[in-house]
Short mmCIF file of C-alpha atoms and ligand atoms in Angstrom, two decimals:
data_model
loop_
_atom_site.label_atom_id
_atom_site.label_comp_id
_atom_site.label_asym_id
_atom_site.label_seq_id
_atom_site.Cartn_x
_atom_site.Cartn_y
_atom_site.Cartn_z
CA MET A 56 47.18 -13.31 -10.49
CA LYS A 57 46.67 -10.20 -12.57
CA ALA A 58 43.83 -7.79 -11.66
CA SER A 59 42.94 -4.45 -13.18
CA GLN A 60 42.31 -2.35 -10.02
CA LEU A 61 40.81 1.04 -9.53
CA ILE A 62 43.17 2.87 -7.24
CA ALA A 63 41.74 6.42 -7.38
CA HIS A 64 38.32 7.69 -8.22
CA GLY A 65 37.72 10.08 -11.07
CA ALA A 66 36.24 10.40 -14.49
CA PRO A 67 38.44 8.80 -15.63
CA GLY A 68 39.61 7.14 -12.57
CA ARG A 69 43.17 5.72 -12.12
CA PHE A 70 43.63 1.98 -12.80
CA GLU A 71 46.64 -0.21 -12.39
CA LEU A 72 47.15 -3.76 -13.70
CA ARG A 73 48.47 -5.32 -10.55
CA ASP A 74 49.83 -8.67 -9.34
CA VAL A 75 47.63 -9.59 -6.37
CA PRO A 76 47.53 -12.79 -4.30
CA ASP A 77 45.41 -15.62 -5.75
CA PRO A 78 42.01 -15.84 -4.10
CA HIS A 79 41.17 -18.99 -2.09
CA PRO A 80 37.71 -20.23 -1.35
CA ALA A 81 36.34 -20.21 2.15
CA ALA A 82 33.57 -22.70 3.07
CA GLY A 83 30.71 -22.41 0.66
CA GLU A 84 32.76 -20.46 -1.90
CA VAL A 85 34.36 -21.20 -5.24
CA VAL A 86 37.13 -19.65 -7.28
CA VAL A 87 36.23 -18.99 -10.85
CA GLN A 88 38.67 -18.35 -13.72
CA VAL A 89 37.19 -15.35 -15.41
CA GLN A 90 36.88 -15.84 -19.17
CA SER A 91 34.75 -12.80 -19.98
CA CYS A 92 33.35 -9.92 -17.94
CA GLY A 93 30.83 -7.29 -19.11
CA LEU A 94 31.17 -3.60 -18.39
CA ASN A 95 28.15 -1.70 -17.12
CA HIS A 96 27.20 1.85 -16.16
CA LEU A 97 27.51 0.67 -12.58
CA ASP A 98 31.23 0.35 -13.13
CA LEU A 99 31.41 3.98 -14.33
CA TRP A 100 29.59 5.07 -11.11
CA LEU A 101 32.11 3.08 -9.05
CA GLU A 102 34.94 4.70 -11.02
CA GLU A 103 33.79 8.29 -10.45
CA ALA A 104 32.56 7.74 -6.83
CA GLY A 105 28.97 8.11 -7.83
CA LEU A 106 27.42 5.24 -5.88
CA PRO A 107 25.60 5.94 -2.62
CA ILE A 108 27.61 3.06 -1.10
CA PRO A 109 30.90 3.26 0.68
CA VAL A 110 33.68 1.76 -1.39
CA GLN A 111 37.20 0.87 -0.33
CA LEU A 112 40.05 1.26 -2.81
CA PRO A 113 41.90 -0.44 -4.37
CA ARG A 114 38.97 -2.36 -5.83
CA THR A 115 38.69 -4.73 -8.75
CA PRO A 116 35.49 -3.82 -10.57
CA GLY A 117 33.34 -6.04 -12.82
CA GLY A 118 30.16 -7.88 -11.96
CA GLU A 119 29.03 -9.56 -15.17
CA ILE A 120 31.25 -12.63 -15.03
CA ALA A 121 31.42 -15.89 -17.02
CA GLY A 122 34.13 -18.46 -16.46
CA LYS A 123 35.17 -21.89 -15.28
CA ILE A 124 35.39 -23.25 -11.74
CA LEU A 125 39.04 -23.56 -10.72
CA GLU A 126 38.75 -24.42 -6.98
CA VAL A 127 35.94 -25.50 -4.70
CA GLY A 128 35.71 -24.70 -0.98
CA SER A 129 34.43 -27.05 1.74
CA ASN A 130 30.62 -27.47 1.96
CA VAL A 131 30.19 -27.12 -1.75
CA SER A 132 28.76 -30.27 -3.19
CA THR A 133 26.95 -29.35 -6.35
CA TRP A 134 29.86 -27.84 -8.29
CA ASN A 135 32.99 -29.29 -9.80
CA ILE A 136 36.32 -27.99 -11.10
CA GLY A 137 35.89 -27.14 -14.76
CA ASP A 138 32.16 -26.39 -14.70
CA ARG A 139 31.18 -23.51 -16.96
CA VAL A 140 29.29 -20.88 -15.00
CA ALA A 141 27.87 -17.41 -14.95
CA ILE A 142 27.83 -15.48 -11.71
CA GLN A 143 24.83 -13.56 -10.30
CA SER A 144 26.33 -10.14 -9.53
CA ASN A 145 23.85 -9.17 -6.84
CA LEU A 146 25.22 -11.40 -4.17
CA PHE A 147 22.55 -12.51 -1.66
CA CYS A 148 22.55 -14.17 1.70
CA GLY A 149 20.11 -16.98 0.90
CA GLU A 150 18.63 -16.77 4.39
CA CYS A 151 16.72 -13.49 4.94
CA GLU A 152 12.91 -13.17 4.51
CA PHE A 153 13.27 -12.01 0.89
CA CYS A 154 15.79 -14.65 -0.15
CA ARG A 155 13.60 -17.33 1.39
CA ARG A 156 10.79 -16.41 -0.94
CA GLY A 157 13.01 -16.28 -3.99
CA GLU A 158 13.36 -12.48 -4.08
CA ASP A 159 17.13 -12.39 -3.82
CA SER A 160 17.23 -9.07 -5.76
CA ILE A 161 16.06 -7.37 -2.58
CA CYS A 162 18.16 -9.40 -0.06
CA LEU A 163 18.50 -7.55 3.21
CA ARG A 164 22.28 -8.35 3.19
CA GLY A 165 22.86 -8.03 -0.56
CA GLU A 166 26.22 -7.05 -1.92
CA ILE A 167 27.26 -5.97 -5.34
CA LEU A 168 30.04 -8.03 -6.95
CA GLY A 169 32.80 -5.66 -8.19
CA VAL A 170 31.67 -2.89 -5.85
CA GLN A 171 31.60 -4.21 -2.28
CA ARG A 172 33.97 -7.03 -3.05
CA ASP A 173 36.45 -7.69 -5.83
CA GLY A 174 34.99 -8.57 -9.20
CA GLY A 175 35.86 -9.88 -12.60
CA PHE A 176 38.40 -7.56 -14.17
CA ALA A 177 40.93 -10.06 -13.00
CA GLU A 178 42.09 -13.54 -13.87
CA LYS A 179 40.18 -15.07 -11.02
CA VAL A 180 37.41 -14.29 -8.66
CA VAL A 181 36.10 -15.77 -5.47
CA VAL A 182 32.27 -15.90 -4.89
CA PRO A 183 29.71 -17.80 -2.81
CA ALA A 184 28.61 -20.91 -4.61
CA ARG A 185 25.02 -19.83 -4.29
CA ALA A 186 25.68 -17.06 -6.79
CA LEU A 187 26.63 -19.56 -9.55
CA VAL A 188 24.38 -20.45 -12.45
CA ARG A 189 25.35 -23.22 -14.82
CA LEU A 190 26.04 -22.07 -18.45
CA PRO A 191 23.80 -24.06 -20.83
CA ASP A 192 25.58 -25.88 -23.67
CA GLY A 193 25.90 -23.63 -26.65
CA VAL A 194 26.17 -20.39 -24.64
CA ASP A 195 29.69 -19.15 -24.84
CA PHE A 196 31.43 -17.07 -22.27
CA ASP A 197 31.11 -13.77 -24.17
CA THR A 198 27.37 -14.31 -24.74
CA SER A 199 26.93 -14.93 -21.04
CA ALA A 200 29.02 -11.90 -19.98
CA ALA A 201 27.02 -9.73 -22.40
CA LEU A 202 23.63 -10.80 -21.04
CA THR A 203 23.74 -11.91 -17.46
CA LEU A 204 23.63 -8.44 -15.87
CA ALA A 205 21.66 -6.14 -18.17
CA GLY A 206 19.84 -8.96 -19.98
CA SER A 207 18.62 -10.60 -16.79
CA THR A 208 17.71 -7.09 -15.45
CA ALA A 209 15.43 -6.65 -18.50
CA MET A 210 14.04 -10.18 -17.93
CA HIS A 211 13.21 -9.27 -14.26
CA MET A 212 11.59 -6.09 -15.38
CA LEU A 213 9.41 -7.73 -18.08
CA THR A 214 8.54 -11.09 -16.55
CA ASN A 215 8.69 -10.51 -12.85
CA ARG A 216 8.06 -6.77 -11.98
CA THR A 217 5.55 -6.50 -14.84
CA GLN A 218 3.83 -9.02 -17.07
CA VAL A 219 3.69 -8.35 -20.80
CA LYS A 220 0.60 -9.65 -22.56
CA PRO A 221 0.41 -10.42 -26.31
CA GLY A 222 -0.61 -7.28 -28.14
CA ASP A 223 0.62 -4.81 -25.49
CA TRP A 224 2.41 -1.75 -26.59
CA VAL A 225 5.95 -1.86 -24.98
CA LEU A 226 8.41 1.05 -25.17
CA ALA A 227 12.01 0.02 -24.60
CA ILE A 228 14.20 3.09 -23.91
CA GLY A 229 17.67 3.14 -25.38
CA ALA A 230 17.92 0.38 -27.98
CA SER A 231 21.78 0.31 -27.91
CA SER A 232 22.01 -0.13 -24.17
CA GLY A 233 22.30 -3.58 -22.48
CA VAL A 234 18.87 -3.30 -20.87
CA GLY A 235 17.19 -1.77 -23.97
CA SER A 236 18.60 -4.26 -26.50
CA ALA A 237 17.48 -7.20 -24.30
CA ALA A 238 14.06 -5.62 -23.51
CA ILE A 239 13.24 -5.28 -27.28
CA GLN A 240 13.89 -8.96 -27.86
CA ILE A 241 12.15 -10.15 -24.70
CA ALA A 242 9.06 -8.04 -25.25
CA LYS A 243 8.78 -9.24 -28.92
CA GLN A 244 9.06 -12.90 -27.79
CA LEU A 245 6.21 -12.24 -25.38
CA GLY A 246 4.02 -11.03 -28.26
CA ALA A 247 4.21 -7.26 -27.64
CA ARG A 248 4.28 -4.53 -30.24
CA VAL A 249 7.59 -2.82 -29.49
CA ILE A 250 8.73 0.74 -29.87
CA SER A 251 12.29 1.79 -29.03
CA THR A 252 14.36 4.96 -29.01
CA GLY A 253 17.75 5.80 -30.38
CA SER A 254 19.88 8.89 -30.57
CA THR A 255 21.70 8.03 -33.81
CA GLU A 256 20.73 6.31 -37.06
CA ALA A 257 23.04 3.41 -36.18
CA LYS A 258 21.24 2.91 -32.85
CA ARG A 259 17.82 3.14 -34.49
CA SER A 260 18.90 0.60 -37.13
CA LEU A 261 20.07 -1.77 -34.35
CA ALA A 262 16.60 -1.44 -32.72
CA ARG A 263 14.89 -2.52 -35.95
CA HIS A 264 17.44 -5.34 -36.42
CA LEU A 265 16.58 -6.58 -32.87
CA GLY A 266 12.92 -6.65 -33.72
CA ALA A 267 11.46 -3.30 -32.76
CA ASP A 268 8.34 -2.46 -34.87
CA PHE A 269 8.87 1.24 -34.50
CA VAL A 270 11.83 3.43 -33.58
CA VAL A 271 11.82 7.09 -32.57
CA ASP A 272 14.63 9.63 -32.51
CA SER A 273 15.35 10.43 -28.90
CA THR A 274 17.20 13.67 -29.79
CA ASP A 275 13.86 15.08 -30.95
CA LYS A 276 12.18 16.38 -27.77
CA LYS A 277 8.80 15.58 -29.29
CA TRP A 278 9.43 11.80 -29.31
CA PRO A 279 6.61 11.07 -26.81
CA ALA A 280 4.15 12.68 -29.27
CA GLU A 281 5.51 10.49 -31.95
CA VAL A 282 4.94 7.45 -29.72
CA ARG A 283 1.37 8.52 -29.09
CA LYS A 284 0.90 8.84 -32.85
CA ILE A 285 2.32 5.34 -33.51
CA THR A 286 -0.14 3.92 -30.93
CA GLU A 287 -3.05 5.91 -32.36
CA LYS A 288 -3.28 7.88 -29.12
CA HIS A 289 -3.59 4.84 -26.94
CA GLY A 290 -0.06 5.36 -25.49
CA VAL A 291 2.25 2.49 -24.47
CA ASP A 292 1.14 -0.08 -21.83
CA ILE A 293 4.62 -0.83 -20.46
CA ILE A 294 7.74 1.35 -20.59
CA VAL A 295 11.15 -0.20 -19.78
CA GLU A 296 13.08 2.77 -18.39
CA HIS A 297 16.63 2.99 -17.07
CA VAL A 298 17.78 6.55 -17.79
CA GLY A 299 15.91 8.62 -15.25
CA GLY A 300 15.94 12.46 -15.16
CA GLU A 301 14.04 14.17 -17.96
CA VAL A 302 13.58 10.90 -19.87
CA LEU A 303 11.47 9.39 -17.05
CA GLN A 304 9.33 12.52 -16.98
CA MET A 305 8.78 12.39 -20.74
CA CYS A 306 7.77 8.74 -20.51
CA PHE A 307 4.60 9.83 -18.69
CA ASP A 308 3.64 11.87 -21.80
CA CYS A 309 3.18 8.68 -23.81
CA LEU A 310 2.05 6.23 -21.07
CA ALA A 311 -1.36 4.70 -21.62
CA ARG A 312 -4.19 4.68 -19.10
CA ASP A 313 -3.60 1.74 -16.73
CA GLY A 314 0.02 1.75 -18.03
CA THR A 315 3.22 0.97 -16.12
CA ILE A 316 6.68 2.44 -16.16
CA VAL A 317 9.25 0.06 -14.76
CA THR A 318 12.61 1.59 -14.01
CA CYS A 319 15.99 0.20 -13.02
CA GLY A 320 18.37 3.09 -13.43
CA ALA A 321 18.93 6.80 -13.39
CA THR A 322 22.06 7.57 -15.33
CA ALA A 323 20.63 10.98 -16.33
CA GLY A 324 19.40 12.01 -12.93
CA ARG A 325 18.13 10.47 -9.70
CA GLU A 326 15.72 13.17 -8.68
CA VAL A 327 12.63 13.95 -10.77
CA SER A 328 9.38 15.84 -10.03
CA LEU A 329 6.22 14.10 -10.81
CA ASN A 330 2.72 15.43 -11.56
CA LEU A 331 0.47 13.11 -9.46
CA TRP A 332 -2.80 14.25 -10.96
CA PRO A 333 -2.46 12.29 -14.26
CA LEU A 334 -0.77 9.41 -12.42
CA PHE A 335 -3.87 8.67 -10.31
CA VAL A 336 -6.53 9.87 -12.80
CA LYS A 337 -5.09 7.48 -15.39
CA GLN A 338 -4.44 4.73 -12.81
CA GLN A 339 -0.81 4.43 -13.91
CA ARG A 340 2.06 2.70 -12.05
CA LEU A 341 5.73 3.55 -11.57
CA ILE A 342 7.53 0.44 -10.36
CA GLY A 343 11.11 0.05 -9.30
CA SER A 344 13.22 -2.88 -10.32
CA TYR A 345 16.60 -3.87 -9.00
CA GLY A 346 18.93 -6.56 -10.29
CA ARG A 347 17.48 -9.96 -10.82
CA ASN A 348 16.60 -13.16 -9.04
CA ARG A 349 18.30 -16.43 -9.75
CA GLU A 350 15.14 -17.48 -11.79
CA ASP A 351 15.58 -14.43 -14.07
CA LEU A 352 19.26 -15.25 -14.71
CA GLU A 353 18.45 -18.93 -15.52
CA LYS A 354 15.64 -17.83 -17.87
CA THR A 355 17.98 -15.36 -19.62
CA LEU A 356 20.66 -18.00 -20.27
CA ALA A 357 17.92 -20.62 -21.29
CA TRP A 358 16.58 -18.04 -23.79
CA ALA A 359 20.12 -17.35 -25.10
CA ALA A 360 20.66 -21.13 -25.55
CA ALA A 361 17.30 -21.32 -27.46
CA GLY A 362 18.34 -18.45 -29.70
CA LYS A 363 15.46 -16.26 -28.36
CA LEU A 364 17.84 -13.69 -26.88
CA LYS A 365 20.97 -12.56 -28.65
CA PRO A 366 23.80 -10.57 -27.12
CA VAL A 367 24.84 -7.26 -28.75
CA ILE A 368 28.54 -6.95 -28.38
CA ASP A 369 30.26 -3.69 -29.28
CA SER A 370 33.83 -4.57 -28.50
CA ILE A 371 36.10 -6.82 -26.49
CA PHE A 372 39.26 -5.72 -24.66
CA PRO A 373 42.07 -7.69 -23.08
CA LEU A 374 42.56 -7.27 -19.32
CA ASP A 375 45.40 -4.82 -19.58
CA GLN A 376 43.20 -2.53 -21.57
CA THR A 377 40.44 -2.32 -19.01
CA PRO A 378 40.79 1.48 -18.65
CA ALA A 379 40.17 1.87 -22.43
CA ALA A 380 37.05 -0.22 -22.08
CA PHE A 381 35.81 2.16 -19.32
CA ALA A 382 36.69 5.16 -21.60
CA LYS A 383 34.70 3.70 -24.51
CA LEU A 384 31.58 3.15 -22.39
CA ARG A 385 31.92 6.62 -20.79
CA ALA A 386 32.01 8.28 -24.26
CA ARG A 387 28.69 6.64 -25.01
CA HIS A 388 29.69 5.70 -28.56
CA VAL A 389 28.87 2.08 -28.05
CA LEU A 390 26.43 -0.22 -29.80
CA GLY A 391 25.85 -2.92 -27.31
CA LYS A 392 28.12 -4.32 -24.71
CA VAL A 393 31.76 -3.76 -24.00
CA LEU A 394 33.56 -6.90 -22.66
CA VAL A 395 36.86 -7.61 -21.02
CA GLU A 396 38.51 -11.01 -21.57
CA PRO A 397 41.23 -11.81 -19.05
CA PHE A 398 42.05 -14.98 -20.97
CA GLU A 399 42.03 -15.74 -24.67
CA PRO A 400 38.77 -17.55 -25.70
CA GLU A 401 40.78 -20.64 -26.87
CA SER A 402 39.82 -22.39 -23.66
CA GLU A 403 36.10 -22.38 -24.71
CA SER A 404 36.49 -25.78 -26.18
CA ASP A 405 37.68 -27.41 -22.97
ZN1 ZN B 94 18.99 -12.45 1.80
#
């Protein structure tokens, strides 16, 4: 089969479209024909050796996979050839203390698909059957590949790590990002008043289109003051943050008393300094969020099927242009998700 493999780290790294042996399922595994795979910042970190995880090259990146089951290993009883599936990218053991209570996002033996084992920028991928989630009718492969990683991350942040109440002020950082675009829609559905940020007029316009009530210009360093003004000095109750660095620090400038920042990323910096005085005086919370549980992924796809959550797709590349997809995301000129389709979407109607 064909796979777009990273063979040398860098920014950009070196990719090769290679013929590699077809994967075969071990007991408890399935082989999925990849119809669509979303690109994420995680893939860029892998490309430039920016992950605090040892990675062996060559590696086929890509964790946000939707496709059809091609082959089923022994001990797999609930899945059949031809089933349409999404794959949970944070692979989990299903047995540790956290998995047993449904918290597979913090599995003790968790692995990231496309980082610690070969992922979806290939015609086929082999994964444990427990990582599969059935695609609801009416959710196509591209929609799934555009929502299952970042969208379910936002779902985990807003319905598991925090709970949004109707009337809450929610700030979703980065309207054009996968997490930001989903967070705006999820928070609105939950009855929140939503503010988002965007660095260009196109991104701010997207935020309004997705339902944000207010949008601020993130290139203006005074945006936290603008947020305080919008909320009539109350500040925001929940902030969905995934940028880190200075942005995380600025979030505290517009966080309400008893407010919560939930963060799942640090593309702009992993180390920040924090003034603890206002944190405890205002009884605020800074909460980490990592990946998603199966429940979050199922909810994300159910919401997509119900039309409550729409993917924002910037562009779609064929498999042989995977390096161009990486370059596009790296240049940050994207409005929504970048996808790679190893197969033409004609097989959707099967
Ligand atoms: Zn586990």
